[in-house]
């Protein structure tokens, strides 16, 4: 396999969990809810996804377990922030702390176990086309799912009526409520979608990225996904670009070590995090004319009847 | 059936006082269920967690030692949160403080440097923590970058930097290849208070920090500004208070306290710099800050309580083979209940049934 091909394949694999988690959070934030618990939902997705796959021997059931774990976690968040009107920032942090603890508890019995990694697509003839074949037709299934997901979200948000209503809730929940839309119910669904995506993104790590589970294996990817949503200015198209850029930075960091560049490995490992800070600063600075964030993002809404 | 929130005309002070207690009670009930699910006797487990550590002098000292960094960090965080600035990177500021202070300890190792070493370490650690916290604060006020994300990203950077130092330039040549510096010299070590015990001078410093914060918030104009900017940003603007300046100030204070806590932990109970010097103090301190109602005295009590969960967790692991992660689950659940009960201060909960029968759940 050519080096270029290998690099592109690994970039796609590193980007996919970021893209899936960020897509979910994009929808959540577009409805006006800031869920900082992505990291916690992801790590639960990773632990439950691995547990499911190991117990059943099926990658698909593993992925489903990850999704269910993400949804359950997001429901706790929805109950707190939408049901009880609790501060979203604090609740999101709580969700991450809980997720890290619970995933350690669930995953403890599976540390050191291995599973077969998710199968890669293999189409006769097509996959064997030099250069493009393996990159376009030879990925694991979730890479295609992630792309379908973001296209579907773009179509939903900009081409359907429910998508328009969801964006309206995010921009002005008082008006949306006055027009008779069930703001809290719509937001609950958006939060659950975000949870499902984060759970799937977390499950991607032990199911397709590495064939084993270690505690804390998300390593801040949930937070990077949150930063990507800011990076994308809450737009699906830019989210894809951002996710692949960050995937590339992660892989660059791995390859740089292999190429024997004389920089300590820890400095290279810090790259994705430093890149996130720099990107956030540059983008926020470019946007001084006014924020593109949904206007009601992070604010509590209690309908008065 | 539907849950409906009704805004109270004014905040309920009774509930503000009892809500942390309700939260702890609900957490204990939830934990009992979790223990039962894990196949452990809930009563024995709760005893191991909450009662056993309180029954001997050694554990009591350990609780104070664990509470020291938690309280110091949480006091700083509470100032940030009161001013509506979301510093969640205290873990990184803690690590950078530990690194900066250790630099002096490592450089003076084996020389006959005088008694200035420890004070210099404390000062440098606080300064480094403050500078590290100023990065997200300045990115926020100058460029509008989310301080939540930037402060958190810097935690990973600090962690990797510490890792690099103890595996590379600062590694103890006699350390059998373990990633650690040599044990600090006695002049670079925080003195213990009781001969043969582990209680150290840092605990006194933490108590002084609590007192200083109580004075700052209760008795000074700056403290008043911090509280107004957080509680009523519009009123603060009319009052001419500079919210950006307060973001920078509260971040600097909280970074300095986290950095100080970092070096006290390294030069005190740990004794050398190594990876894993913090079992997540910076994150647990967020829970301490909220459980303590962002109030200095409350934080002191909350810090002792969460320290109890750490020590109890260790004892429960030894005595009953309960996994250590249960402590993190406990802390996460506790934070949820604390936040949920806080909702009761501002709202009344009602259950509304479809047949228009209204049932009042709580007063």
XYZ file of C-alpha atoms in Angstrom:
668
model
C 0.000 0.000 0.000
C 1.322 3.420 -0.888
C 2.253 5.788 1.904
C -0.097 8.487 0.648
C -2.928 6.001 0.564
C -2.094 4.825 4.089
C -2.060 8.392 5.380
C -5.396 9.264 3.797
C -6.955 6.093 5.213
C -5.704 6.870 8.705
C -6.824 10.502 8.483
C -10.322 9.362 7.539
C -10.359 6.939 10.469
C -9.147 9.580 12.915
C -11.658 12.149 11.627
C -14.740 9.954 11.647
C -15.418 9.925 15.431
C -14.904 13.697 15.544
C -17.283 14.187 12.627
C -20.025 11.961 14.077
C -19.886 13.515 17.555
C -19.722 17.050 16.183
C -22.677 16.425 13.842
C -24.826 15.445 16.806
C -23.716 18.423 18.836
C -24.376 20.714 15.871
C -28.027 19.677 15.839
C -28.256 20.002 19.630
C -26.769 23.488 19.582
C -28.888 24.554 16.618
C -31.934 23.843 18.814
C -30.486 26.205 21.425
C -28.986 23.705 23.874
C -25.284 23.665 24.764
C -24.422 20.132 25.877
C -20.858 20.092 27.202
C -21.247 16.433 28.130
C -20.101 15.128 24.724
C -16.918 13.674 26.216
C -18.932 11.840 28.873
C -21.456 10.480 26.359
C -18.636 9.437 24.022
C -16.710 7.536 26.660
C -19.900 5.736 27.688
C -20.470 4.909 24.017
C -16.956 3.486 23.865
C -17.352 1.333 26.995
C -20.868 0.077 26.191
C -20.031 -0.335 22.506
C -17.046 -2.516 23.330
C -18.983 -4.470 25.944
C -21.807 -5.108 23.461
C -19.471 -6.172 20.681
C -17.392 -8.403 22.945
C -20.404 -10.151 24.450
C -22.213 -10.728 21.152
C -19.301 -10.822 18.703
C -21.144 -8.374 16.484
C -19.829 -4.944 15.551
C -23.326 -3.749 14.656
C -24.772 -4.706 18.036
C -21.770 -3.002 19.629
C -22.490 0.176 17.712
C -26.147 -0.007 18.756
C -25.137 -0.424 22.405
C -22.977 2.686 22.057
C -25.885 4.631 20.583
C -28.269 3.527 23.345
C -25.707 4.476 26.010
C -25.323 7.923 24.439
C -29.095 8.422 24.312
C -29.553 7.396 27.954
C -26.853 9.824 29.037
C -28.374 12.616 26.967
C -31.768 11.938 28.544
C -30.306 12.658 31.982
C -29.013 15.922 30.557
C -32.397 16.742 28.987
C -34.240 16.016 32.221
C -31.917 18.362 34.109
C -31.605 21.275 31.710
C -34.982 21.144 29.972
C -37.124 19.598 32.709
C -35.605 21.286 35.747
C -34.116 24.376 34.036
C -30.653 23.734 35.489
C -27.634 25.634 34.129
C -26.467 23.861 30.957
C -22.752 24.440 31.453
C -22.690 22.911 34.931
C -24.906 19.986 33.888
C -22.710 19.235 30.883
C -19.651 19.088 33.141
C -21.518 16.798 35.522
C -22.414 14.526 32.607
C -18.752 14.220 31.646
C -17.641 13.478 35.221
C -20.361 10.836 35.562
C -19.574 9.342 32.149
C -15.876 8.987 32.909
C -16.646 7.239 36.203
C -19.384 4.955 34.886
C -17.419 3.951 31.798
C -14.492 2.988 34.014
C -16.837 0.834 36.079
C -18.430 -0.811 33.026
C -15.201 -1.169 31.097
C -13.082 -2.493 33.981
C -13.897 -6.094 33.124
C -12.995 -5.622 29.457
C -9.550 -4.034 29.734
C -7.044 -6.253 27.902
C -9.716 -8.028 25.850
C -9.625 -7.777 22.070
C -12.298 -7.956 19.397
C -12.194 -8.225 15.636
C -12.174 -4.694 14.208
C -15.099 -3.566 12.058
C -14.931 -5.019 8.562
C -13.823 -2.750 5.761
C -15.859 -2.516 2.614
C -14.426 -4.669 -0.151
C -15.989 -4.317 -3.590
C -14.517 -6.478 -6.328
C -12.611 -4.467 -8.924
C -13.503 -1.039 -7.472
C -11.509 -1.427 -4.258
C -8.502 -2.504 -6.263
C -8.315 0.645 -8.377
C -4.901 2.091 -7.572
C -4.791 5.157 -5.266
C -8.502 6.003 -5.090
C -9.918 2.501 -4.829
C -9.110 1.751 -1.222
C -9.701 5.320 -0.098
C -13.132 5.655 -1.669
C -14.433 2.084 -1.618
C -12.470 0.384 1.125
C -13.387 2.160 4.369
C -15.125 0.690 7.393
C -18.885 1.145 7.341
C -19.014 3.938 9.883
C -16.997 6.263 7.653
C -19.848 6.100 5.150
C -22.410 6.395 7.926
C -20.713 9.572 9.160
C -20.855 11.160 5.711
C -24.465 10.121 5.196
C -25.238 11.546 8.631
C -23.842 14.999 7.941
C -25.516 15.169 4.512
C -28.778 14.096 6.126
C -28.414 16.751 8.815
C -27.700 19.437 6.223
C -30.776 18.399 4.268
C -32.914 18.277 7.410
C -31.830 21.665 8.750
C -32.030 23.612 5.514
C -34.541 21.770 3.345
C -37.297 20.589 5.674
C -39.916 22.313 7.749
C -39.061 20.522 11.029
C -35.463 21.609 10.448
C -36.584 25.210 10.094
C -38.606 24.944 13.311
C -35.628 23.444 15.125
C -33.432 26.332 14.042
C -36.145 28.773 15.096
C -36.136 27.273 18.596
C -32.395 27.849 18.731
C -32.593 31.424 17.594
C -35.596 32.621 19.556
C -37.352 30.200 21.874
C -39.863 32.795 23.044
C -41.142 33.448 19.508
C -41.121 29.749 18.660
C -43.147 29.089 21.803
C -45.534 31.926 20.979
C -46.129 30.399 17.540
C -47.194 27.222 19.314
C -44.175 25.023 18.756
C -43.280 22.678 21.646
C -39.824 24.130 22.266
C -38.879 21.780 25.094
C -40.005 18.677 23.208
C -38.084 19.694 20.077
C -34.991 20.385 22.167
C -35.327 17.027 23.911
C -35.226 15.269 20.537
C -32.246 17.386 19.462
C -30.386 16.520 22.670
C -31.183 12.813 22.170
C -29.893 12.964 18.599
C -26.708 14.544 19.916
C -26.430 11.778 22.496
C -26.952 9.054 19.902
C -24.215 10.543 17.707
C -21.793 10.969 20.605
C -22.436 7.377 21.681
C -21.824 6.105 18.153
C -18.688 8.243 17.851
C -17.407 6.807 21.114
C -18.207 3.262 19.985
C -16.222 3.891 16.799
C -13.016 4.056 18.826
C -12.927 0.469 20.187
C -14.918 -1.027 17.304
C -13.069 0.371 14.302
C -10.141 2.576 15.357
C -8.429 0.233 17.813
C -9.658 -3.306 18.551
C -9.486 -2.907 22.340
C -10.845 -0.743 25.155
C -8.781 1.300 27.584
C -10.220 3.677 30.195
C -10.141 7.283 29.038
C -9.640 6.275 25.417
C -11.643 9.239 24.112
C -8.751 11.471 25.302
C -10.597 14.769 24.909
C -12.105 13.996 21.486
C -15.516 15.023 22.825
C -14.166 18.448 23.693
C -12.504 18.776 20.304
C -15.872 17.903 18.719
C -17.412 20.791 20.698
C -14.696 23.109 19.424
C -15.364 21.876 15.874
C -18.969 23.032 16.121
C -17.713 26.526 16.944
C -15.145 26.187 14.149
C -17.888 25.329 11.678
C -19.946 28.425 12.595
C -22.766 25.927 13.185
C -22.800 24.929 9.481
C -22.663 21.274 8.355
C -20.465 21.908 5.302
C -17.671 23.545 7.253
C -17.970 20.868 9.912
C -16.772 18.240 7.439
C -13.772 20.380 6.489
C -12.969 21.025 10.159
C -13.253 17.389 11.187
C -10.909 16.218 8.412
C -8.424 18.992 9.179
C -8.303 17.901 12.814
C -8.035 14.279 11.832
C -5.076 15.272 9.672
C -3.399 17.083 12.575
C -3.816 13.988 14.751
C -2.264 11.731 12.122
C 0.495 14.190 11.294
C 1.419 13.984 14.945
C 1.635 10.187 14.783
C 3.640 10.110 11.555
C 6.021 12.846 12.654
C 7.173 10.507 15.389
C 7.772 7.771 12.840
C 9.734 10.111 10.571
C 12.143 10.768 13.411
C 11.577 14.505 13.630
C 13.636 15.645 16.610
C 10.721 16.925 18.648
C 9.682 15.070 21.828
C 6.613 12.945 21.240
C 4.662 14.727 23.965
C 4.955 18.027 22.095
C 3.603 16.397 18.956
C 0.774 14.809 20.951
C -0.154 18.245 22.285
C -0.663 19.490 18.710
C -4.389 18.724 18.309
C -5.168 20.489 21.592
C -2.994 23.515 20.785
C -4.508 23.624 17.299
C -7.958 23.738 18.880
C -7.017 26.740 21.015
C -5.443 28.579 18.094
C -8.360 27.853 15.770
C -10.873 29.042 18.379
C -8.965 32.291 18.846
C -8.523 32.974 15.131
C -12.159 32.230 14.351
C -13.583 34.214 17.229
C -11.351 37.089 16.228
C -12.477 36.971 12.603
C -16.038 37.095 13.813
C -15.946 40.303 15.805
C -18.804 41.724 13.713
C -21.266 39.514 15.541
C -21.608 35.931 16.582
C -22.981 33.317 14.245
C -24.033 31.135 17.171
C -27.732 30.358 17.585
C -29.049 33.352 19.522
C -30.680 31.342 22.300
C -27.723 28.952 22.722
C -27.202 27.947 26.339
C -30.106 29.947 27.743
C -32.720 28.410 29.998
C -36.284 28.344 28.747
C -39.219 27.898 31.100
C -42.512 28.285 29.276
C -45.083 30.258 31.266
C -48.530 28.936 30.589
C -48.347 13.570 33.224
C -46.118 16.575 32.801
C -43.622 18.360 35.015
C -44.145 22.092 35.142
C -41.856 24.696 36.707
C -43.261 27.814 38.292
C -40.960 30.708 39.013
C -40.956 31.663 42.687
C -41.597 35.312 43.500
C -38.375 35.314 45.491
C -35.643 32.778 46.086
C -36.349 30.389 48.895
C -33.650 30.779 51.534
C -34.750 27.712 53.490
C -34.266 25.523 50.461
C -30.967 27.233 49.647
C -29.672 26.007 53.014
C -31.065 22.479 52.982
C -30.658 21.697 49.275
C -27.044 20.403 49.566
C -28.251 18.093 52.347
C -31.149 16.825 50.223
C -28.661 16.268 47.400
C -26.341 14.244 49.631
C -29.277 12.208 50.910
C -30.497 11.404 47.393
C -26.950 10.515 46.329
C -26.598 8.073 49.210
C -29.889 6.405 48.254
C -28.732 6.122 44.626
C -25.368 4.770 45.682
C -27.010 2.117 47.865
C -28.837 0.890 44.795
C -25.583 0.893 42.807
C -23.816 -1.079 45.560
C -26.644 -3.609 45.549
C -26.321 -3.918 41.750
C -22.586 -4.551 42.181
C -23.496 -7.341 44.580
C -22.229 -5.638 47.743
C -24.139 -5.137 50.953
C -25.190 -1.458 50.740
C -25.073 -0.886 54.504
C -21.558 -2.286 54.847
C -20.431 -0.342 51.768
C -21.872 2.927 53.071
C -20.185 2.283 56.404
C -16.854 1.695 54.673
C -17.332 4.869 52.631
C -18.612 7.360 55.139
C -18.180 6.104 58.707
C -15.006 4.023 58.828
C -12.670 6.846 57.679
C -13.960 9.053 60.496
C -13.074 6.573 63.235
C -9.276 6.715 63.320
C -6.755 9.531 63.532
C -4.761 8.462 60.503
C -7.792 8.615 58.184
C -8.862 11.957 59.633
C -5.463 13.382 58.747
C -5.746 11.869 55.272
C -9.114 13.564 54.798
C -7.581 16.936 55.677
C -4.655 16.263 53.317
C -7.008 15.385 50.421
C -9.329 18.308 51.195
C -6.455 20.819 51.036
C -6.036 20.991 47.240
C -9.784 20.569 46.664
C -10.661 23.543 48.866
C -7.927 25.783 47.483
C -8.872 25.111 43.858
C -12.610 25.328 44.530
C -12.284 28.717 46.239
C -10.664 30.093 43.089
C -13.228 28.448 40.827
C -16.096 29.840 42.910
C -14.835 33.395 42.264
C -14.807 32.657 38.525
C -18.260 31.102 38.547
C -19.688 33.955 40.629
C -18.412 36.355 37.966
C -19.908 34.104 35.266
C -16.483 33.120 33.945
C -16.220 29.390 33.248
C -12.755 28.238 34.176
C -12.834 24.449 33.884
C -9.120 24.046 33.283
C -8.063 24.157 36.935
C -6.543 20.701 36.499
C -4.076 22.159 33.985
C -3.270 25.148 36.181
C -2.682 22.732 39.065
C -0.203 20.726 36.954
C 1.626 23.801 35.651
C 1.967 25.128 39.207
C 3.415 21.778 40.248
C 5.870 21.872 37.319
C 6.973 25.479 37.898
C 7.556 24.976 41.618
C 9.344 21.691 41.026
C 11.750 23.467 38.703
C 13.360 25.199 41.718
C 13.350 21.966 43.714
C 15.045 20.086 40.860
C 17.607 22.808 40.177
C 18.628 23.199 43.835
C 18.718 19.470 44.478
C 21.822 18.412 46.375
C 23.116 21.978 46.738
C 23.006 23.525 50.200
C 20.399 26.103 49.197
C 18.832 27.805 52.213
C 15.350 28.160 53.600
C 14.323 30.415 50.699
C 13.679 27.394 48.473
C 10.177 26.438 49.605
C 8.778 30.019 49.685
C 10.236 30.628 46.219
C 8.605 27.419 44.977
C 5.211 28.498 46.312
C 5.457 31.956 44.757
C 6.623 30.667 41.379
C 3.916 27.999 41.304
C 1.181 30.543 42.026
C 2.558 32.886 39.358
C 2.764 30.094 36.795
C -0.786 28.933 37.550
C -2.052 32.494 37.197
C -0.229 33.012 33.884
C -1.527 29.707 32.554
C -5.084 30.684 33.501
C -4.627 34.069 31.853
C -4.287 32.409 28.428
C -7.988 31.425 28.200
C -9.039 34.618 30.031
C -7.260 36.880 27.556
C -8.400 34.796 24.579
C -11.938 35.359 25.872
C -11.840 39.112 26.507
C -9.673 40.000 23.493
C -11.034 37.614 20.875
C -14.244 36.205 22.298
C -12.970 32.609 22.249
C -14.928 30.262 24.534
C -12.976 30.041 27.789
C -14.640 26.709 28.520
C -12.992 24.993 25.571
C -9.636 26.773 25.638
C -9.072 26.278 29.386
C -9.938 22.610 29.000
C -7.648 22.046 25.992
C -4.771 23.470 28.040
C -5.282 20.695 30.614
C -4.119 18.123 28.059
C -1.197 20.340 27.052
C -0.063 20.732 30.686
C -0.420 17.004 31.255
C 1.795 16.186 28.258
C 4.345 18.847 29.250
C 4.683 17.354 32.736
C 4.981 13.907 31.186
C 7.773 15.119 28.902
C 9.750 16.647 31.795
C 9.668 13.624 34.090
C 10.475 11.189 31.277
C 13.138 13.452 29.783
C 15.224 16.231 31.287
C 14.106 15.887 34.916
C 14.105 12.122 35.227
C 15.826 10.752 38.311
C 18.945 8.882 37.107
C 18.599 6.575 40.119
C 14.871 6.114 39.554
C 15.061 2.669 37.870
C 13.683 4.262 34.688
C 10.437 5.273 36.389
C 9.144 8.607 35.069
C 9.759 10.648 38.212
C 12.141 13.256 39.582
C 14.292 12.452 42.586
C 12.737 12.967 46.046
C 12.818 16.674 46.930
C 15.383 17.892 49.486
C 14.014 18.701 52.962
C 14.263 22.471 52.260
C 12.043 21.949 49.214
C 9.401 20.032 51.147
C 6.244 21.323 52.813
C 6.729 20.618 56.552
C 4.342 18.289 58.360
C 2.405 19.656 61.318
C 2.324 16.584 63.545
C 5.474 14.516 63.953
C 5.066 11.200 62.151
C 1.773 12.235 60.544
C 0.882 13.440 57.064
C -0.995 16.640 57.958
C 1.106 19.479 56.523
C 1.435 23.237 56.408
C -0.611 23.389 53.183
C -3.769 22.737 55.176
C -3.136 25.929 57.155
C -2.591 27.812 53.888
C -5.913 26.444 52.594
C -7.695 27.701 55.721
C -6.126 31.140 55.234
C -7.340 31.126 51.624
C -10.879 30.360 52.821
C -10.720 33.269 55.275
C -9.302 35.628 52.641
C -12.041 34.679 50.165
C -14.720 35.224 52.809
C -13.346 38.717 53.459
C -12.995 39.473 49.743
C -16.564 38.451 48.928
C -18.257 39.749 52.065
C -16.357 42.897 52.925
C -14.816 44.463 49.819
C -16.073 46.388 46.783
C -14.234 43.988 44.421
C -16.119 41.072 45.935
C -19.375 42.943 45.473
C -18.485 43.672 41.833
C -17.754 39.977 41.213
C -21.115 38.954 42.624
C -23.076 41.628 40.728
C -21.406 40.924 37.373
C -22.380 37.284 37.685
C -25.867 37.698 39.104
C -27.050 40.752 37.167
C -24.822 41.626 34.198
C -27.121 44.450 33.067
C -27.141 46.099 36.470
C -23.350 45.708 36.581
C -23.003 47.564 33.275
C -25.141 50.412 34.606
C -22.974 50.419 37.704
C -19.917 50.878 35.517
C -18.341 47.571 36.523
C -15.947 46.191 33.941
C -16.968 42.577 33.344
C -13.925 41.787 31.177
C -11.545 43.017 33.825
C -13.258 40.773 36.368
C -12.956 37.754 34.063
C -9.197 38.347 33.889
C -8.928 38.953 37.643
C -10.956 35.924 38.738
C -9.150 33.664 36.257
C -5.781 34.910 37.544
C -6.758 34.315 41.181
C -8.170 30.889 40.482
C -5.117 29.933 38.409
C -2.799 31.119 41.173
C -4.670 29.088 43.791
C -4.707 25.994 41.596
C -0.973 26.404 40.912
C -0.295 26.811 44.614
C -2.340 23.707 45.363
C -0.282 21.878 42.734
C 3.092 22.628 44.277
C 1.818 21.989 47.804
C 0.630 18.557 46.716
C 3.946 17.741 45.012
C 6.222 19.180 47.698
C 3.996 17.803 50.450
C 2.237 14.430 50.346
C 3.803 13.238 47.050
C 7.389 14.410 47.622
C 8.499 14.406 43.975
C 7.147 15.264 40.526
C 5.629 12.388 38.532
C 2.667 11.792 36.200
C -0.641 11.155 37.962
C -0.028 13.610 40.812
C -3.699 14.565 40.636
C -6.614 12.127 40.819
C -8.668 14.778 39.010
C -8.528 17.425 41.765
C -9.189 20.185 39.233
C -12.440 18.561 38.119
C -13.594 17.379 41.529
C -13.079 20.967 42.737
C -15.871 22.009 40.349
C -18.220 19.765 42.341
C -16.834 21.147 45.610
C -17.508 24.708 44.417
C -21.135 23.965 43.541
C -21.829 21.759 46.552
C -20.455 24.577 48.717
C -22.909 26.979 47.071
C -19.961 29.107 45.799
C -19.537 30.268 49.403
C -16.107 30.015 51.134
C -17.371 28.319 54.308
C -19.639 26.062 52.272
C -16.660 25.108 50.107
C -14.602 24.204 53.169
C -17.325 21.805 54.325
C -17.904 20.463 50.814
C -14.156 19.947 50.337
C -13.965 17.866 53.505
C -16.981 15.849 52.383
C -15.529 15.057 48.952
C -12.166 14.241 50.530
C -14.084 11.763 52.668
C -15.405 10.124 49.487
C -11.841 9.735 48.151
C -10.560 8.179 51.383
C -13.736 6.128 51.847
C -13.437 4.931 48.257
C -9.895 3.692 48.896
C -10.934 1.952 52.109
C -13.990 0.400 50.450
C -11.717 -0.902 47.703
C -9.398 -2.546 50.214
C -12.089 -3.846 52.555
C -14.843 -4.824 50.111
C -13.154 -4.883 46.663
C -15.415 -2.076 45.450
C -13.840 -0.591 42.285
C -12.264 2.851 42.680
C -14.335 4.226 39.792
C -17.348 4.092 42.103
C -15.939 7.222 43.744
C -16.092 9.101 40.423
C -19.616 7.852 39.777
C -20.558 8.995 43.276
C -19.104 12.454 42.622
C -20.859 12.771 39.253
C -24.236 11.743 40.700
C -23.737 14.122 43.625
C -23.158 17.040 41.256
C -26.363 16.179 39.381
C -28.423 16.129 42.562
C -26.830 19.350 43.813
C -27.752 21.120 40.578
C -31.243 19.618 40.488
C -31.947 20.660 44.075
C -30.678 24.157 43.307
C -33.477 24.403 40.804
C -35.877 24.264 43.762
C -34.527 27.568 45.055
C -35.838 29.429 42.027
C -38.767 27.267 40.961
C -41.648 25.273 42.340
C -42.166 21.875 40.728
C -45.663 20.757 39.855
C -46.903 17.610 38.239
C -49.735 18.333 35.832
C -51.960 15.454 34.782
C -53.835 15.511 31.483
C -57.212 15.589 33.283
C -56.254 18.998 34.674
C -55.857 17.726 38.163
C -52.860 19.550 39.634
C -50.745 17.887 42.274
C -48.236 19.894 44.217
C -45.021 17.953 44.687
C -42.916 20.294 46.714
C -43.559 23.546 48.451
